[in-house]
Amino acid sequence: MAFRLSKTRTFTATVHVGEESFVATFRALPDAQLSEFDAPGAETQKSFLRRVIAGLDGLLDDQDLPLGFSRELLEDLLDYSDLRVAMLGAYHTGFYRAKAGN
């Protein structure tokens, strides 16, 4: 089977937050772009997640209605450190699993 190298590589990963979870679609960044995010801190985390998150599924509002992906929703999630850490963890785990599978 041939490998198709796409300019826009994406993968999905489950984001676990306590007992609950949702699914994120991430853009896989090349090493040169990843190095832009080496500095520690909340703003670097937010910038990184803004760049790599392409979609979110499985999120519900207070009335258990599905929330569609939007930049506003992403910004709401980025304001919580526990959610940022969970999304960062899902990116790294999913990225290395996707890389190993290629």
GROMACS .gro file of N, CA and C in nm:
model
  306
    1MET      N    1   0.085  -0.117   0.000
    1MET     CA    2   0.000   0.000   0.000
    1MET      C    3   0.089   0.124   0.000
    2ALA      N    4   0.061   0.217  -0.087
    2ALA     CA    5   0.139   0.340  -0.097
    2ALA      C    6   0.097   0.439   0.011
    3PHE      N    7   0.190   0.522   0.050
    3PHE     CA    8   0.163   0.627   0.148
    3PHE      C    9   0.140   0.756   0.073
    4ARG      N   10   0.029   0.822   0.102
    4ARG     CA   11  -0.003   0.950   0.040
    4ARG      C   12   0.036   1.061   0.138
    5LEU      N   13   0.130   1.143   0.096
    5LEU     CA   14   0.173   1.255   0.180
    5LEU      C   15   0.089   1.376   0.147
    6SER      N   16   0.003   1.411   0.238
    6SER     CA   17  -0.087   1.524   0.221
    6SER      C   18  -0.025   1.648   0.284
    7LYS      N   19  -0.048   1.762   0.222
    7LYS     CA   20   0.002   1.889   0.277
    7LYS      C   21  -0.071   1.926   0.405
    8THR      N   22  -0.194   1.881   0.419
    8THR     CA   23  -0.270   1.908   0.541
    8THR      C   24  -0.303   1.775   0.607
    9ARG      N   25  -0.218   1.734   0.697
    9ARG     CA   26  -0.238   1.607   0.768
    9ARG      C   27  -0.320   1.634   0.893
   10THR      N   28  -0.422   1.553   0.915
   10THR     CA   29  -0.504   1.565   1.036
   10THR      C   30  -0.520   1.428   1.100
   11PHE      N   31  -0.556   1.430   1.227
   11PHE     CA   32  -0.586   1.307   1.299
   11PHE      C   33  -0.686   1.342   1.408
   12THR      N   34  -0.759   1.242   1.455
   12THR     CA   35  -0.853   1.263   1.566
   12THR      C   36  -0.800   1.193   1.690
   13ALA      N   37  -0.836   1.249   1.803
   13ALA     CA   38  -0.796   1.191   1.932
   13ALA      C   39  -0.903   1.224   2.034
   14THR      N   40  -0.921   1.134   2.128
   14THR     CA   41  -1.016   1.155   2.237
   14THR      C   42  -0.949   1.239   2.345
   15VAL      N   43  -1.020   1.341   2.389
   15VAL     CA   44  -0.973   1.429   2.496
   15VAL      C   45  -1.047   1.388   2.623
   16HIS      N   46  -0.973   1.341   2.722
   16HIS     CA   47  -1.033   1.296   2.848
   16HIS      C   48  -1.024   1.407   2.951
   17VAL      N   49  -1.139   1.439   3.010
   17VAL     CA   50  -1.146   1.539   3.116
   17VAL      C   51  -1.222   1.474   3.231
   18GLY      N   52  -1.149   1.427   3.330
   18GLY     CA   53  -1.212   1.354   3.439
   18GLY      C   54  -1.281   1.230   3.385
   19GLU      N   55  -1.409   1.215   3.417
   19GLU     CA   56  -1.488   1.099   3.374
   19GLU      C   57  -1.547   1.117   3.234
   20GLU      N   58  -1.537   1.237   3.180
   20GLU     CA   59  -1.600   1.268   3.051
   20GLU      C   60  -1.495   1.282   2.942
   21SER      N   61  -1.543   1.286   2.818
   21SER     CA   62  -1.450   1.300   2.707
   21SER      C   63  -1.521   1.362   2.587
   22PHE      N   64  -1.441   1.413   2.495
   22PHE     CA   65  -1.487   1.459   2.366
   22PHE      C   66  -1.377   1.430   2.264
   23VAL      N   67  -1.408   1.450   2.138
   23VAL     CA   68  -1.313   1.417   2.031
   23VAL      C   69  -1.267   1.546   1.964
   24ALA      N   70  -1.138   1.555   1.942
   24ALA     CA   71  -1.081   1.669   1.871
   24ALA      C   72  -1.016   1.622   1.743
   25THR      N   73  -1.031   1.702   1.639
   25THR     CA   74  -0.957   1.680   1.515
   25THR      C   75  -0.843   1.780   1.515
   26PHE      N   76  -0.722   1.728   1.500
   26PHE     CA   77  -0.602   1.811   1.506
   26PHE      C   78  -0.531   1.814   1.371
   27ARG      N   79  -0.463   1.926   1.345
   27ARG     CA   80  -0.371   1.935   1.232
   27ARG      C   81  -0.234   1.889   1.282
   28ALA      N   82  -0.169   1.802   1.209
   28ALA     CA   83  -0.033   1.760   1.244
   28ALA      C   84   0.064   1.864   1.188
   29LEU      N   85   0.139   1.928   1.277
   29LEU     CA   86   0.234   2.030   1.233
   29LEU      C   87   0.371   1.969   1.208
   30PRO      N   88   0.442   2.020   1.107
   30PRO     CA   89   0.580   1.975   1.087
   30PRO      C   90   0.670   2.031   1.197
   31ASP      N   91   0.786   1.969   1.214
   31ASP     CA   92   0.878   2.007   1.321
   31ASP      C   93   0.911   2.156   1.322
   32ALA      N   94   0.931   2.215   1.205
   32ALA     CA   95   0.968   2.357   1.198
   32ALA      C   96   0.860   2.445   1.262
   33GLN      N   97   0.735   2.409   1.244
   33GLN     CA   98   0.627   2.488   1.304
   33GLN      C   99   0.611   2.455   1.452
   34LEU      N  100   0.635   2.330   1.490
   34LEU     CA  101   0.624   2.293   1.631
   34LEU      C  102   0.722   2.371   1.717
   35SER      N  103   0.840   2.399   1.662
   35SER     CA  104   0.943   2.469   1.741
   35SER      C  105   0.901   2.611   1.777
   36GLU      N  106   0.803   2.667   1.708
   36GLU     CA  107   0.753   2.801   1.741
   36GLU      C  108   0.685   2.804   1.878
   37PHE      N  109   0.651   2.688   1.931
   37PHE     CA  110   0.572   2.682   2.053
   37PHE      C  111   0.651   2.623   2.170
   38ASP      N  112   0.782   2.642   2.170
   38ASP     CA  113   0.867   2.585   2.275
   38ASP      C  114   0.859   2.660   2.408
   39ALA      N  115   0.818   2.786   2.406
   39ALA     CA  116   0.813   2.865   2.529
   39ALA      C  117   0.700   2.816   2.619
   40PRO      N  118   0.724   2.810   2.750
   40PRO     CA  119   0.618   2.766   2.842
   40PRO      C  120   0.514   2.876   2.864
   41GLY      N  121   0.400   2.838   2.917
   41GLY     CA  122   0.300   2.935   2.959
   41GLY      C  123   0.167   2.920   2.890
   42ALA      N  124   0.066   2.978   2.952
   42ALA     CA  125  -0.072   2.965   2.905
   42ALA      C  126  -0.091   3.024   2.766
   43GLU      N  127  -0.029   3.138   2.738
   43GLU     CA  128  -0.049   3.201   2.607
   43GLU      C  129   0.010   3.117   2.495
   44THR      N  130   0.125   3.055   2.521
   44THR     CA  131   0.185   2.966   2.421
   44THR      C  132   0.095   2.844   2.399
   45GLN      N  133   0.041   2.789   2.507
   45GLN     CA  134  -0.051   2.676   2.495
   45GLN      C  135  -0.172   2.714   2.410
   46LYS      N  136  -0.229   2.831   2.439
   46LYS     CA  137  -0.347   2.876   2.365
   46LYS      C  138  -0.315   2.896   2.217
   47SER      N  139  -0.202   2.959   2.188
   47SER     CA  140  -0.163   2.981   2.048
   47SER      C  141  -0.145   2.849   1.974
   48PHE      N  142  -0.081   2.755   2.040
   48PHE     CA  143  -0.059   2.623   1.980
   48PHE      C  144  -0.193   2.556   1.950
   49LEU      N  145  -0.282   2.553   2.048
   49LEU     CA  146  -0.411   2.486   2.029
   49LEU      C  147  -0.496   2.556   1.923
   50ARG      N  148  -0.488   2.688   1.916
   50ARG     CA  149  -0.560   2.759   1.809
   50ARG      C  150  -0.510   2.713   1.672
   51ARG      N  151  -0.381   2.690   1.661
   51ARG     CA  152  -0.321   2.650   1.534
   51ARG      C  153  -0.357   2.506   1.497
   52VAL      N  154  -0.362   2.416   1.595
   52VAL     CA  155  -0.375   2.274   1.560
   52VAL      C  156  -0.518   2.220   1.565
   53ILE      N  157  -0.607   2.283   1.639
   53ILE     CA  158  -0.743   2.227   1.649
   53ILE      C  159  -0.825   2.265   1.526
   54ALA      N  160  -0.871   2.162   1.455
   54ALA     CA  161  -0.951   2.182   1.334
   54ALA      C  162  -1.098   2.152   1.357
   55GLY      N  163  -1.131   2.084   1.466
   55GLY     CA  164  -1.270   2.050   1.494
   55GLY      C  165  -1.285   1.986   1.630
   56LEU      N  166  -1.405   1.994   1.684
   56LEU     CA  167  -1.438   1.935   1.814
   56LEU      C  168  -1.574   1.869   1.802
   57ASP      N  169  -1.587   1.748   1.855
   57ASP     CA  170  -1.714   1.675   1.854
   57ASP      C  171  -1.741   1.617   1.992
   58GLY      N  172  -1.869   1.600   2.023
   58GLY     CA  173  -1.906   1.536   2.148
   58GLY      C  174  -1.917   1.630   2.265
   59LEU      N  175  -1.931   1.760   2.237
   59LEU     CA  176  -1.951   1.859   2.343
   59LEU      C  177  -2.098   1.897   2.350
   60LEU      N  178  -2.148   1.906   2.473
   60LEU     CA  179  -2.289   1.939   2.496
   60LEU      C  180  -2.300   2.066   2.579
   61ASP      N  181  -2.411   2.140   2.559
   61ASP     CA  182  -2.436   2.257   2.643
   61ASP      C  183  -2.509   2.215   2.770
   62ASP      N  184  -2.553   2.312   2.849
   62ASP     CA  185  -2.620   2.283   2.977
   62ASP      C  186  -2.752   2.208   2.961
   63GLN      N  187  -2.813   2.215   2.842
   63GLN     CA  188  -2.939   2.144   2.816
   63GLN      C  189  -2.914   2.013   2.739
   64ASP      N  190  -2.789   1.967   2.739
   64ASP     CA  191  -2.749   1.844   2.669
   64ASP      C  192  -2.770   1.851   2.518
   65LEU      N  193  -2.765   1.971   2.463
   65LEU     CA  194  -2.773   1.988   2.318
   65LEU      C  195  -2.631   1.994   2.262
   66PRO      N  196  -2.608   1.934   2.146
   66PRO     CA  197  -2.473   1.934   2.088
   66PRO      C  198  -2.426   2.074   2.054
   67LEU      N  199  -2.301   2.098   2.083
   67LEU     CA  200  -2.238   2.225   2.048
   67LEU      C  201  -2.159   2.205   1.919
   68GLY      N  202  -2.187   2.284   1.819
   68GLY     CA  203  -2.110   2.278   1.695
   68GLY      C  204  -1.977   2.350   1.712
   69PHE      N  205  -1.878   2.307   1.638
   69PHE     CA  206  -1.747   2.369   1.649
   69PHE      C  207  -1.750   2.512   1.597
   70SER      N  208  -1.688   2.600   1.674
   70SER     CA  209  -1.670   2.739   1.632
   70SER      C  210  -1.546   2.792   1.702
   71ARG      N  211  -1.492   2.899   1.650
   71ARG     CA  212  -1.376   2.963   1.714
   71ARG      C  213  -1.415   3.016   1.852
   72GLU      N  214  -1.539   3.061   1.866
   72GLU     CA  215  -1.586   3.110   1.996
   72GLU      C  216  -1.587   2.997   2.099
   73LEU      N  217  -1.635   2.880   2.060
   73LEU     CA  218  -1.634   2.764   2.149
   73LEU      C  219  -1.491   2.729   2.188
   74LEU      N  220  -1.401   2.728   2.090
   74LEU     CA  221  -1.261   2.697   2.119
   74LEU      C  222  -1.204   2.797   2.219
   75GLU      N  223  -1.231   2.925   2.201
   75GLU     CA  224  -1.180   3.026   2.294
   75GLU      C  225  -1.236   3.004   2.435
   76ASP      N  226  -1.362   2.965   2.445
   76ASP     CA  227  -1.421   2.935   2.576
   76ASP      C  228  -1.346   2.820   2.644
   77LEU      N  229  -1.314   2.716   2.568
   77LEU     CA  230  -1.242   2.602   2.624
   77LEU      C  231  -1.100   2.640   2.664
   78LEU      N  232  -1.036   2.724   2.585
   78LEU     CA  233  -0.897   2.762   2.612
   78LEU      C  234  -0.881   2.842   2.741
   79ASP      N  235  -0.989   2.897   2.792
   79ASP     CA  236  -0.982   2.975   2.917
   79ASP      C  237  -0.966   2.887   3.041
   80TYR      N  238  -0.977   2.756   3.027
   80TYR     CA  239  -0.966   2.665   3.141
   80TYR      C  240  -0.839   2.582   3.129
   81SER      N  241  -0.752   2.595   3.229
   81SER     CA  242  -0.622   2.527   3.223
   81SER      C  243  -0.637   2.375   3.216
   82ASP      N  244  -0.735   2.319   3.288
   82ASP     CA  245  -0.749   2.173   3.284
   82ASP      C  246  -0.789   2.124   3.144
   83LEU      N  247  -0.870   2.201   3.074
   83LEU     CA  248  -0.910   2.164   2.939
   83LEU      C  249  -0.793   2.180   2.842
   84ARG      N  250  -0.715   2.287   2.859
   84ARG     CA  251  -0.596   2.305   2.774
   84ARG      C  252  -0.500   2.188   2.790
   85VAL      N  253  -0.473   2.151   2.915
   85VAL     CA  254  -0.380   2.041   2.941
   85VAL      C  255  -0.433   1.911   2.880
   86ALA      N  256  -0.563   1.888   2.893
   86ALA     CA  257  -0.624   1.766   2.836
   86ALA      C  258  -0.612   1.766   2.684
   87MET      N  259  -0.635   1.881   2.620
   87MET     CA  260  -0.625   1.888   2.474
   87MET      C  261  -0.481   1.874   2.428
   88LEU      N  262  -0.387   1.933   2.501
   88LEU     CA  263  -0.245   1.918   2.468
   88LEU      C  264  -0.203   1.772   2.479
   89GLY      N  265  -0.247   1.706   2.585
   89GLY     CA  266  -0.215   1.565   2.603
   89GLY      C  267  -0.270   1.480   2.490
   90ALA      N  268  -0.394   1.508   2.450
   90ALA     CA  269  -0.456   1.433   2.340
   90ALA      C  270  -0.381   1.456   2.210
   91TYR      N  271  -0.336   1.580   2.187
   91TYR     CA  272  -0.259   1.608   2.065
   91TYR      C  273  -0.132   1.524   2.063
   92HIS      N  274  -0.056   1.531   2.170
   92HIS     CA  275   0.073   1.461   2.172
   92HIS      C  276   0.055   1.310   2.163
   93THR      N  277  -0.040   1.256   2.236
   93THR     CA  278  -0.065   1.111   2.230
   93THR      C  279  -0.112   1.071   2.090
   94GLY      N  280  -0.208   1.144   2.038
   94GLY     CA  281  -0.261   1.113   1.905
   94GLY      C  282  -0.159   1.134   1.795
   95PHE      N  283  -0.076   1.237   1.807
   95PHE     CA  284   0.026   1.266   1.706
   95PHE      C  285   0.126   1.152   1.698
   96TYR      N  286   0.174   1.106   1.812
   96TYR     CA  287   0.274   1.000   1.810
   96TYR      C  288   0.214   0.866   1.770
   97ARG      N  289   0.088   0.844   1.802
   97ARG     CA  290   0.021   0.721   1.754
   97ARG      C  291   0.003   0.727   1.603
   98ALA      N  292  -0.038   0.843   1.554
   98ALA     CA  293  -0.057   0.859   1.409
   98ALA      C  294   0.077   0.846   1.337
   99LYS      N  295   0.181   0.902   1.394
   99LYS     CA  296   0.314   0.895   1.335
   99LYS      C  297   0.363   0.750   1.329
  100ALA      N  298   0.338   0.676   1.436
  100ALA     CA  299   0.381   0.536   1.441
  100ALA      C  300   0.305   0.451   1.340
  101GLY      N  301   0.181   0.490   1.312
  101GLY     CA  302   0.100   0.414   1.217
  101GLY      C  303   0.136   0.440   1.072
  102ASN      N  304   0.212   0.545   1.046
  102ASN     CA  305   0.247   0.578   0.907
  102ASN      C  306   0.373   0.510   0.865
   0.00000   0.00000   0.00000
